[in-house]
């Protein structure tokens, strides 16, 4: 459900800050800010309504966009030095899109990782 929490404008500003083409940023912002959906339940279809946040579930770009959205959190975790020692490297997070696993050698280490995420 994390895809649903993405703030479009924060995401597209981050992409522009990363040097993504302004035209691509504008196109993506337009595309996402003008999407409408409807719900089909049994044989009844709702009226269309506007979606104001989130990335498209099942969309090809969604895993990339979501990862870009949370990259500062991923960076903070991966560089904190807390984690399970694998070949001399402290591994503490495995992430693909909104599937995220935290790895820690103890409950205290896990709590420290959670505190980093809260910040």
Coordinates of C-alpha atoms in Angstrom, one line a residue:
X1 CA 0.0 0.0 0.0
X2 CA 3.0 2.3 0.1
X3 CA 2.5 3.2 -3.6
X4 CA -0.7 4.9 -2.6
X5 CA 1.1 7.3 -0.2
X6 CA 3.5 8.9 -2.7
X7 CA 3.0 12.7 -3.0
X8 CA 3.3 13.5 -6.7
X9 CA 4.7 17.0 -6.3
X10 CA 7.4 15.9 -3.9
X11 CA 8.3 13.0 -6.3
X12 CA 8.5 15.2 -9.4
X13 CA 10.5 17.9 -7.6
X14 CA 13.0 15.2 -6.5
X15 CA 13.3 14.0 -10.1
X16 CA 14.0 17.5 -11.3
X17 CA 16.5 18.0 -8.5
X18 CA 18.2 14.8 -9.7
X19 CA 18.6 16.3 -13.2
X20 CA 15.7 14.5 -15.0
X21 CA 14.7 16.5 -18.1
X22 CA 12.2 19.3 -17.3
X23 CA 10.1 18.1 -20.3
X24 CA 9.9 14.5 -18.8
X25 CA 9.1 15.9 -15.4
X26 CA 6.3 18.1 -16.8
X27 CA 4.9 15.3 -18.8
X28 CA 5.0 12.9 -15.8
X29 CA 3.4 15.6 -13.6
X30 CA 0.6 16.2 -16.1
X31 CA 0.1 12.5 -16.6
X32 CA -0.2 11.7 -12.9
X33 CA -2.2 14.9 -11.9
X34 CA -4.9 14.3 -14.6
X35 CA -5.6 10.6 -14.0
X36 CA -9.1 9.4 -13.3
X37 CA -10.1 5.9 -12.1
X38 CA -13.4 4.1 -11.6
X39 CA -14.1 1.0 -9.5
X40 CA -15.8 -2.1 -10.9
X41 CA -17.4 -4.2 -8.3
X42 CA -19.4 -7.2 -9.3
X43 CA -21.4 -5.7 -12.3
X44 CA -21.5 -2.1 -11.1
X45 CA -19.0 0.5 -12.2
X46 CA -18.5 3.8 -10.3
X47 CA -18.4 7.2 -11.7
X48 CA -14.8 8.3 -12.6
X49 CA -12.9 10.2 -9.9
X50 CA -9.6 11.9 -9.7
X51 CA -6.6 10.3 -7.9
X52 CA -4.5 12.9 -6.1
X53 CA -1.5 10.8 -4.9
X54 CA 0.2 7.5 -5.4
X55 CA 2.0 5.7 -8.2
X56 CA 0.2 3.5 -10.6
X57 CA -0.1 0.0 -9.2
X58 CA 1.3 -2.4 -11.8
X59 CA 2.8 0.5 -13.8
X60 CA 6.2 -0.1 -15.4
X61 CA 7.6 3.1 -13.9
X62 CA 6.1 2.7 -10.5
X63 CA 8.9 0.6 -8.8
X64 CA 11.5 3.1 -10.2
X65 CA 9.5 6.2 -9.1
X66 CA 8.8 4.8 -5.6
X67 CA 12.4 3.9 -5.1
X68 CA 13.4 7.4 -6.1
X69 CA 10.8 8.8 -3.7
X70 CA 12.3 6.9 -0.7
X71 CA 15.9 7.0 -1.8
X72 CA 17.0 9.4 1.1
X73 CA 15.7 6.9 3.6
X74 CA 17.4 4.0 1.8
X75 CA 20.6 5.9 1.7
X76 CA 20.5 6.8 5.4
X77 CA 19.9 3.2 6.4
X78 CA 22.5 1.7 4.1
X79 CA 25.2 4.1 5.4
X80 CA 24.5 3.9 9.1
X81 CA 26.8 0.9 9.8
X82 CA 24.1 -1.2 11.5
X83 CA 23.2 -4.5 10.0
X84 CA 24.1 -8.1 9.4
X85 CA 27.8 -8.6 8.5
X86 CA 27.9 -10.3 5.1
X87 CA 31.5 -10.5 3.7
X88 CA 32.6 -7.5 5.8
X89 CA 29.6 -5.4 4.6
X90 CA 26.8 -4.3 7.0
X91 CA 23.7 -5.3 5.1
X92 CA 20.5 -3.9 6.7
X93 CA 17.9 -3.4 3.9
X94 CA 16.7 -5.2 0.9
X95 CA 14.2 -3.2 -1.2
X96 CA 12.4 -3.4 -4.4
X97 CA 9.6 -0.9 -4.9
X98 CA 7.4 -1.0 -1.8
X99 CA 8.6 -4.4 -0.7
X100 CA 11.2 -3.6 2.0
X101 CA 13.0 -5.9 4.4
X102 CA 15.1 -4.7 7.3
X103 CA 17.9 -6.9 8.5
X104 CA 19.5 -6.6 11.9
X105 CA 21.6 -8.8 14.2
X106 CA 19.5 -8.0 17.3
X107 CA 16.2 -6.4 18.3
X108 CA 18.2 -3.3 19.5
X109 CA 19.8 -2.9 16.1
X110 CA 16.4 -3.3 14.5
X111 CA 15.0 -0.6 16.8
X112 CA 17.9 1.7 15.8
X113 CA 17.1 1.1 12.1
X114 CA 13.5 2.0 12.8
X115 CA 14.5 5.2 14.5
X116 CA 16.5 6.2 11.5
X117 CA 13.5 5.5 9.3
X118 CA 11.3 7.6 11.5
X119 CA 13.6 10.6 11.0

